[in-house]
Amino acid sequence: MAYDDGSTFWSLNLHNETTKTNECNRFNYSIGPTEAVLIAFHIGRIISIVCITFGSLGNITLIFAICHTSFYHFPYGLLLLFISTFDIIRLISTAFYYLMQSNTIPLKLSTITIYITLSRYSKIVTNWLKVILAVERLIAVKYWIARRYNVNSNNSKRIHRLRQRKLLLLILILLFCSLISQHPNLLPKRFISTCICPSRLLVINTPNPYLYYLNKAFNEFLFTIISYVIFDNVLPIMILIIFNTILLYELKRLPPTTRSVVAISIILFIGGLLIGRFAIPRASNSISTDNLAIVNKQIEEERLIIWNDLKQRFLNLVNAQEIEKNLQNLTRRTHLAGTDDDRNEAESIARLWREHGLDVTIHPYDVLLSYPSPIQPNIVSILDQNHLPIFQSQGRETMFDEDDKSLPFDNIVRPFLAYTPNGTVQSQKLFYVNYCTTDDFQFIETVIDKNELIGAIVICRYGKIFRGNKIGNAEKYGIVGVILYSDPLNYAPNSTLVGSAYPNSIHMPDMGHQRGSALLLSGDPLTKHYPAKDYMFRDSIDNNPWLPKIVAQQIGYREAREILIRMTGTPVLSNWIGGLNQVKYVYGGLLLNDQSIQISSHNTLEVRRVHNVIGTITGHSEPDRYVLIGAHFDAWNFGALDDGSGIAVNHELVRVFRTLVKSNWKPRRSLMFCAWAAEEYGIVGSVEFVEEYAKILGSRVVSYLNMDVIVEGSQVMFMEMSPLLYDFAIDISKQIKAPYVNETIYEQWVRINNGDHNVGQSFFTLGLSAISDFAGFNQIAGSSNFALIYKNYTNVKGVASYPLYHTQYETFRLVKKFIDHEFQAHQAIAQTIGLLALTLTDIDLLPFNPTRYHQALVNLLDLTISVAPKSINFTSLQIAIDQFKSVADQFNQRIQTTLDKSNPLQLRIVNDQLMQLERAFQNPLGNSIQQADLKHTIYAPSRTNRYNALGFPSITDAIEDRNMTNVQQQISIVTYFIRSAISVLHQPSTIQIV
């Protein structure tokens, strides 16, 4: 299907739009009633109340006449009773309307439905009952006259009864047709389908695509006239006038008293009907496939109440028990990318989402993955003088009695570091380099001759930076091998106490191994910048700059102790000391007694196929604008936290949104659910998807909402986002109940923050890194994205909130027993992500605030200046940031004062400006040659740590390199992209000089 950017989307197959559906959807937007019409509408309602009252008085008069004269006819009296009843119902519906308007009755979807049902169908039935009454009244009068003057013969009675039956049958048929024309469910193949849009308080009329050719043959306005005017208004009124005219003629033969009473009642009835019917101004009957924006403030308030009702329905539908069942099912098997288990999981997800009614597509990619030998474990050994092993690591983790023996633990991949090469390295030199950060290596140069590091092996602890950067830093110093371990100081405090670690707590046991990837790139390393499809050229594995070149292996901290106690050298600084008992931490050198250290790795590299799964609910108004919710389904283990938690919530959100769809809700924009493959290997699946559809996603994605390790604890929520989403996130947090306490997430933040409402500094991270599936959307598509996680805020400082990360102990038992026993944290995450998505897909004006970006830029500039040499000139950057504030303020003011929200084209223009703002900060050439995959000039990881997003990363890296010329060049480049963002916010009608 072609879109306004000239591209096609049929290959992605996210929504198949047929020609006839496109044709049916091409209708003009229609502006809603003006202020004057709305006032007239309320005046008309008051007049209708008066008319109905007069009509009721007329009916009462007729009943009085029947009871006090010989003018008696049973069907006539029964019809009067029915009509009086329906008139009362109409009076009740009108009173109901004004009670809702005054907020005496809450304005919700249920109350609106009651009102529309009472008003609409009581009106139709009353009109046609009055037609039947007119016919019956004429027949009754003729019958009474014939009886009074003794002209009643058996033949005349038979003729009267025959005429009466035929007329009543005809009128009943017309009544049935009228009801059919008004009710969408009674005639599913009607020309135009009518439904109430719960999020907008509107009746939306949509051409039926199944009657495409009939719709082309019959003008939609003609059908509207037939359906809504003739059956509802014109036909019954015309019949009523005709029969009552005949009746007035017949009244001349009645006695004077009876004639006067009946004549008065008829005049009151017809007069009231005509005034009530034609005195009420009507709104436009134009057909629209989009919402009709209502300018009137009262109607806007009513729509807001309906919107709040929809949000509350969504929140109530999210079920913690459903998420728990999802996670329990997901953690019964392993999920290593590129394996049969992985393929089966993708097929299972696709099948489940199809059952829920999503439009599902599977996107395969052939990518380079890494695996350890299934036979020979990777081991670290201490060798004696004769090169015989005196200690060897086990290359596996310990099982515990508490572990569920029904789980396939044997299927869990052996501990290894993905993409590190196979081979065996050995050295008599072993150095301890703390966390192997750039600062750690620079410091150790002051302690030992850096040439001593050449040919050595180093041991360092997990933490601070990405494991791949640790290995990369070591490689630069000529080191031949790296040993990583999880030090108990960070992963198992009180490790000397019995029962302080797993299986009795969330802390790392002494034989726990953190698996992980060492790839220094997001995506497939053989097809950088391009999708890993069968037609794509692939780079050579040899000398590939993104693959580590030296051997590396992780071990348990029990095994690390056996190595560290054999080291020699100077004692380390206090901040380098770990938590191992009876270990003297030293910088290292030659091992004791001429011993040597050896690492044996048996890893292999293989190209294997992985599968992303995408499920779509197509938007009704802007199907070419996408809001995405994503989580990866691969794992190094059973994946209870990483990322079974995300997929379990994703499944629940699919269920909830489909429930809303079944209740006649449909999003304004398209909503996509994403299950990503091979995230653990280096964000592979999602990046390949973004690379394949970069042009489309780069222009159409509104926001990507990521769920990766969403629950590490249950005490407080932390958010990571684009600054544009700051205020939006605050608003959402005020609507979600926090787990296990009687307060909202926002109230919980304020309480933890000692009453300070400036919660962003404590619980928000502005700017996203590149360590999860938002990487491709941040750095390639350029959308404004969001991620979140529940943690415990009572952790000891420096202790990981998720100590069992990537170990085999990530089981359902771990989550249920130690982290979120009632799954309330999972539920809060689902409600938060879901409400974000619901709002972004359905709200008219996107809730992005450009002025928040200005404050973020100011903070980043202050931080950058604080670490830069005094000689660096930041004037141009400062001026650009100041101009950004001015233009952002003008933009927000323009939205508040001049934006016509009833004009869909104006809304589209403003929303596109908000969407393009984040994209304006992207450098298509990348932030550096070494990091060409990182394009966001404001927020991106530095060269030395892909875990965290730095502000102005290219400037910061240049400062760290102490290259002042490059620093000034990078400042000018960042200034240019900020000015590009300024131009995006200007009035789009002209290109203004900035």
mmCIF file of C-alpha atoms in Angstrom, residues 217-355:
data_model
loop_
_atom_site.group_PDB
_atom_site.id
_atom_site.type_symbol
_atom_site.label_atom_id
_atom_site.label_comp_id
_atom_site.label_asym_id
_atom_site.label_seq_id
_atom_site.Cartn_x
_atom_site.Cartn_y
_atom_site.Cartn_z
ATOM 1 C CA ALA A 217 -23.710 2.559 -7.101
ATOM 2 C CA PHE A 218 -25.637 4.288 -4.289
ATOM 3 C CA ASN A 219 -24.462 7.602 -2.986
ATOM 4 C CA GLU A 220 -23.839 7.412 0.756
ATOM 5 C CA PHE A 221 -25.855 10.567 1.378
ATOM 6 C CA LEU A 222 -28.809 9.063 -0.474
ATOM 7 C CA PHE A 223 -28.647 6.008 1.712
ATOM 8 C CA THR A 224 -28.453 8.226 4.781
ATOM 9 C CA ILE A 225 -31.622 9.995 3.684
ATOM 10 C CA ILE A 226 -33.377 6.674 3.126
ATOM 11 C CA SER A 227 -32.205 5.232 6.415
ATOM 12 C CA TYR A 228 -32.361 8.180 8.781
ATOM 13 C CA VAL A 229 -34.819 10.643 7.277
ATOM 14 C CA ILE A 230 -37.559 8.760 5.461
ATOM 15 C CA PHE A 231 -37.950 5.836 7.837
ATOM 16 C CA ASP A 232 -37.295 7.858 10.968
ATOM 17 C CA ASN A 233 -39.036 11.164 10.262
ATOM 18 C CA VAL A 234 -40.747 11.833 6.955
ATOM 19 C CA LEU A 235 -42.732 8.647 6.350
ATOM 20 C CA PRO A 236 -44.389 8.288 9.776
ATOM 21 C CA ILE A 237 -45.179 12.001 9.955
ATOM 22 C CA MET A 238 -46.711 12.068 6.471
ATOM 23 C CA ILE A 239 -48.850 9.021 7.215
ATOM 24 C CA LEU A 240 -49.841 10.596 10.519
ATOM 25 C CA ILE A 241 -50.921 13.854 8.875
ATOM 26 C CA ILE A 242 -52.913 12.051 6.167
ATOM 27 C CA PHE A 243 -54.869 9.852 8.565
ATOM 28 C CA ASN A 244 -55.504 12.653 11.053
ATOM 29 C CA THR A 245 -56.769 14.883 8.227
ATOM 30 C CA ILE A 246 -59.218 12.158 7.237
ATOM 31 C CA LEU A 247 -60.133 11.766 10.892
ATOM 32 C CA LEU A 248 -60.886 15.483 11.241
ATOM 33 C CA TYR A 249 -63.211 15.168 8.271
ATOM 34 C CA GLU A 250 -64.972 12.219 9.908
ATOM 35 C CA LEU A 251 -65.363 14.100 13.207
ATOM 36 C CA LYS A 252 -68.160 16.230 11.793
ATOM 37 C CA ARG A 253 -70.471 13.227 12.272
ATOM 38 C CA LEU A 254 -69.674 12.914 16.004
ATOM 39 C CA PRO A 255 -71.694 14.456 18.804
ATOM 40 C CA PRO A 256 -70.523 18.032 19.561
ATOM 41 C CA THR A 257 -69.020 17.209 22.985
ATOM 42 C CA THR A 258 -67.100 14.184 21.796
ATOM 43 C CA ARG A 259 -66.072 15.976 18.611
ATOM 44 C CA SER A 260 -64.621 18.918 20.553
ATOM 45 C CA VAL A 261 -62.630 16.728 22.960
ATOM 46 C CA VAL A 262 -61.165 14.572 20.188
ATOM 47 C CA ALA A 263 -60.408 17.583 17.953
ATOM 48 C CA ILE A 264 -58.533 19.373 20.739
ATOM 49 C CA SER A 265 -56.477 16.259 21.469
ATOM 50 C CA ILE A 266 -55.605 15.803 17.779
ATOM 51 C CA ILE A 267 -54.577 19.446 17.360
ATOM 52 C CA LEU A 268 -52.432 19.314 20.513
ATOM 53 C CA PHE A 269 -50.833 16.095 19.349
ATOM 54 C CA ILE A 270 -50.081 17.128 15.752
ATOM 55 C CA GLY A 271 -48.960 20.626 16.752
ATOM 56 C CA GLY A 272 -46.617 19.316 19.407
ATOM 57 C CA LEU A 273 -45.226 16.700 17.032
ATOM 58 C CA LEU A 274 -44.530 19.193 14.240
ATOM 59 C CA ILE A 275 -42.962 21.800 16.524
ATOM 60 C CA GLY A 276 -40.856 19.225 18.328
ATOM 61 C CA ARG A 277 -39.759 17.555 15.112
ATOM 62 C CA PHE A 278 -38.891 20.545 12.979
ATOM 63 C CA ALA A 279 -37.924 23.175 15.551
ATOM 64 C CA ILE A 280 -34.827 21.270 16.603
ATOM 65 C CA PRO A 281 -31.812 22.198 14.421
ATOM 66 C CA ARG A 282 -29.993 19.218 13.014
ATOM 67 C CA ALA A 283 -26.236 18.721 12.850
ATOM 68 C CA SER A 284 -24.526 17.800 9.617
ATOM 69 C CA ASN A 285 -25.339 14.316 8.347
ATOM 70 C CA SER A 286 -22.010 13.970 6.533
ATOM 71 C CA ILE A 287 -20.391 10.567 6.665
ATOM 72 C CA SER A 288 -16.885 10.422 8.156
ATOM 73 C CA THR A 289 -14.407 7.650 8.789
ATOM 74 C CA ASP A 290 -12.522 9.697 11.352
ATOM 75 C CA ASN A 291 -13.543 11.387 14.531
ATOM 76 C CA LEU A 292 -15.601 14.587 14.225
ATOM 77 C CA ALA A 293 -13.650 17.020 16.402
ATOM 78 C CA ILE A 294 -16.013 18.955 18.668
ATOM 79 C CA VAL A 295 -15.073 22.544 19.355
ATOM 80 C CA ASN A 296 -17.515 23.134 22.188
ATOM 81 C CA LYS A 297 -15.882 22.936 25.591
ATOM 82 C CA GLN A 298 -18.711 20.949 27.150
ATOM 83 C CA ILE A 299 -18.518 18.283 24.464
ATOM 84 C CA GLU A 300 -14.732 18.144 24.901
ATOM 85 C CA GLU A 301 -15.269 17.523 28.602
ATOM 86 C CA GLU A 302 -17.741 14.757 27.818
ATOM 87 C CA ARG A 303 -15.247 13.163 25.449
ATOM 88 C CA LEU A 304 -12.597 13.367 28.163
ATOM 89 C CA ILE A 305 -14.879 11.546 30.567
ATOM 90 C CA ILE A 306 -15.506 8.851 27.974
ATOM 91 C CA TRP A 307 -11.743 8.610 27.421
ATOM 92 C CA ASN A 308 -11.218 8.231 31.162
ATOM 93 C CA ASP A 309 -13.810 5.476 31.190
ATOM 94 C CA LEU A 310 -11.897 3.665 28.433
ATOM 95 C CA LYS A 311 -8.645 3.990 30.365
ATOM 96 C CA GLN A 312 -10.276 2.636 33.493
ATOM 97 C CA ARG A 313 -11.657 -0.322 31.570
ATOM 98 C CA PHE A 314 -8.165 -1.032 30.280
ATOM 99 C CA LEU A 315 -6.613 -0.846 33.755
ATOM 100 C CA ASN A 316 -9.283 -3.138 35.169
ATOM 101 C CA LEU A 317 -8.699 -5.716 32.441
ATOM 102 C CA VAL A 318 -4.979 -6.170 33.193
ATOM 103 C CA ASN A 319 -4.786 -9.305 35.320
ATOM 104 C CA ALA A 320 -1.813 -10.282 37.497
ATOM 105 C CA GLN A 321 -2.860 -13.938 37.504
ATOM 106 C CA GLU A 322 -2.809 -14.040 33.699
ATOM 107 C CA ILE A 323 0.735 -12.656 33.681
ATOM 108 C CA GLU A 324 1.767 -15.227 36.271
ATOM 109 C CA LYS A 325 0.365 -18.044 34.132
ATOM 110 C CA ASN A 326 2.153 -16.667 31.082
ATOM 111 C CA LEU A 327 5.496 -16.586 32.884
ATOM 112 C CA GLN A 328 5.073 -20.044 34.361
ATOM 113 C CA ASN A 329 4.444 -21.422 30.888
ATOM 114 C CA LEU A 330 7.357 -19.533 29.300
ATOM 115 C CA THR A 331 9.889 -20.728 31.891
ATOM 116 C CA ARG A 332 9.280 -24.435 31.338
ATOM 117 C CA ARG A 333 11.810 -24.465 28.484
ATOM 118 C CA THR A 334 15.050 -22.867 27.331
ATOM 119 C CA HIS A 335 15.203 -20.109 24.733
ATOM 120 C CA LEU A 336 18.707 -19.943 23.250
ATOM 121 C CA ALA A 337 18.657 -17.994 19.974
ATOM 122 C CA GLY A 338 19.116 -19.949 16.763
ATOM 123 C CA THR A 339 18.070 -23.301 18.260
ATOM 124 C CA ASP A 340 15.008 -25.476 17.730
ATOM 125 C CA ASP A 341 13.631 -24.196 21.048
ATOM 126 C CA ASP A 342 13.989 -20.661 19.748
ATOM 127 C CA ARG A 343 12.167 -21.405 16.478
ATOM 128 C CA ASN A 344 9.395 -23.252 18.321
ATOM 129 C CA GLU A 345 8.980 -20.280 20.647
ATOM 130 C CA ALA A 346 8.574 -17.895 17.711
ATOM 131 C CA GLU A 347 5.943 -20.160 16.162
ATOM 132 C CA SER A 348 4.154 -20.464 19.511
ATOM 133 C CA ILE A 349 4.022 -16.681 19.919
ATOM 134 C CA ALA A 350 2.725 -16.228 16.373
ATOM 135 C CA ARG A 351 0.050 -18.869 16.924
ATOM 136 C CA LEU A 352 -1.087 -17.311 20.213
ATOM 137 C CA TRP A 353 -1.309 -13.821 18.759
ATOM 138 C CA ARG A 354 -3.255 -15.052 15.739
ATOM 139 C CA GLU A 355 -5.727 -16.702 18.117
#
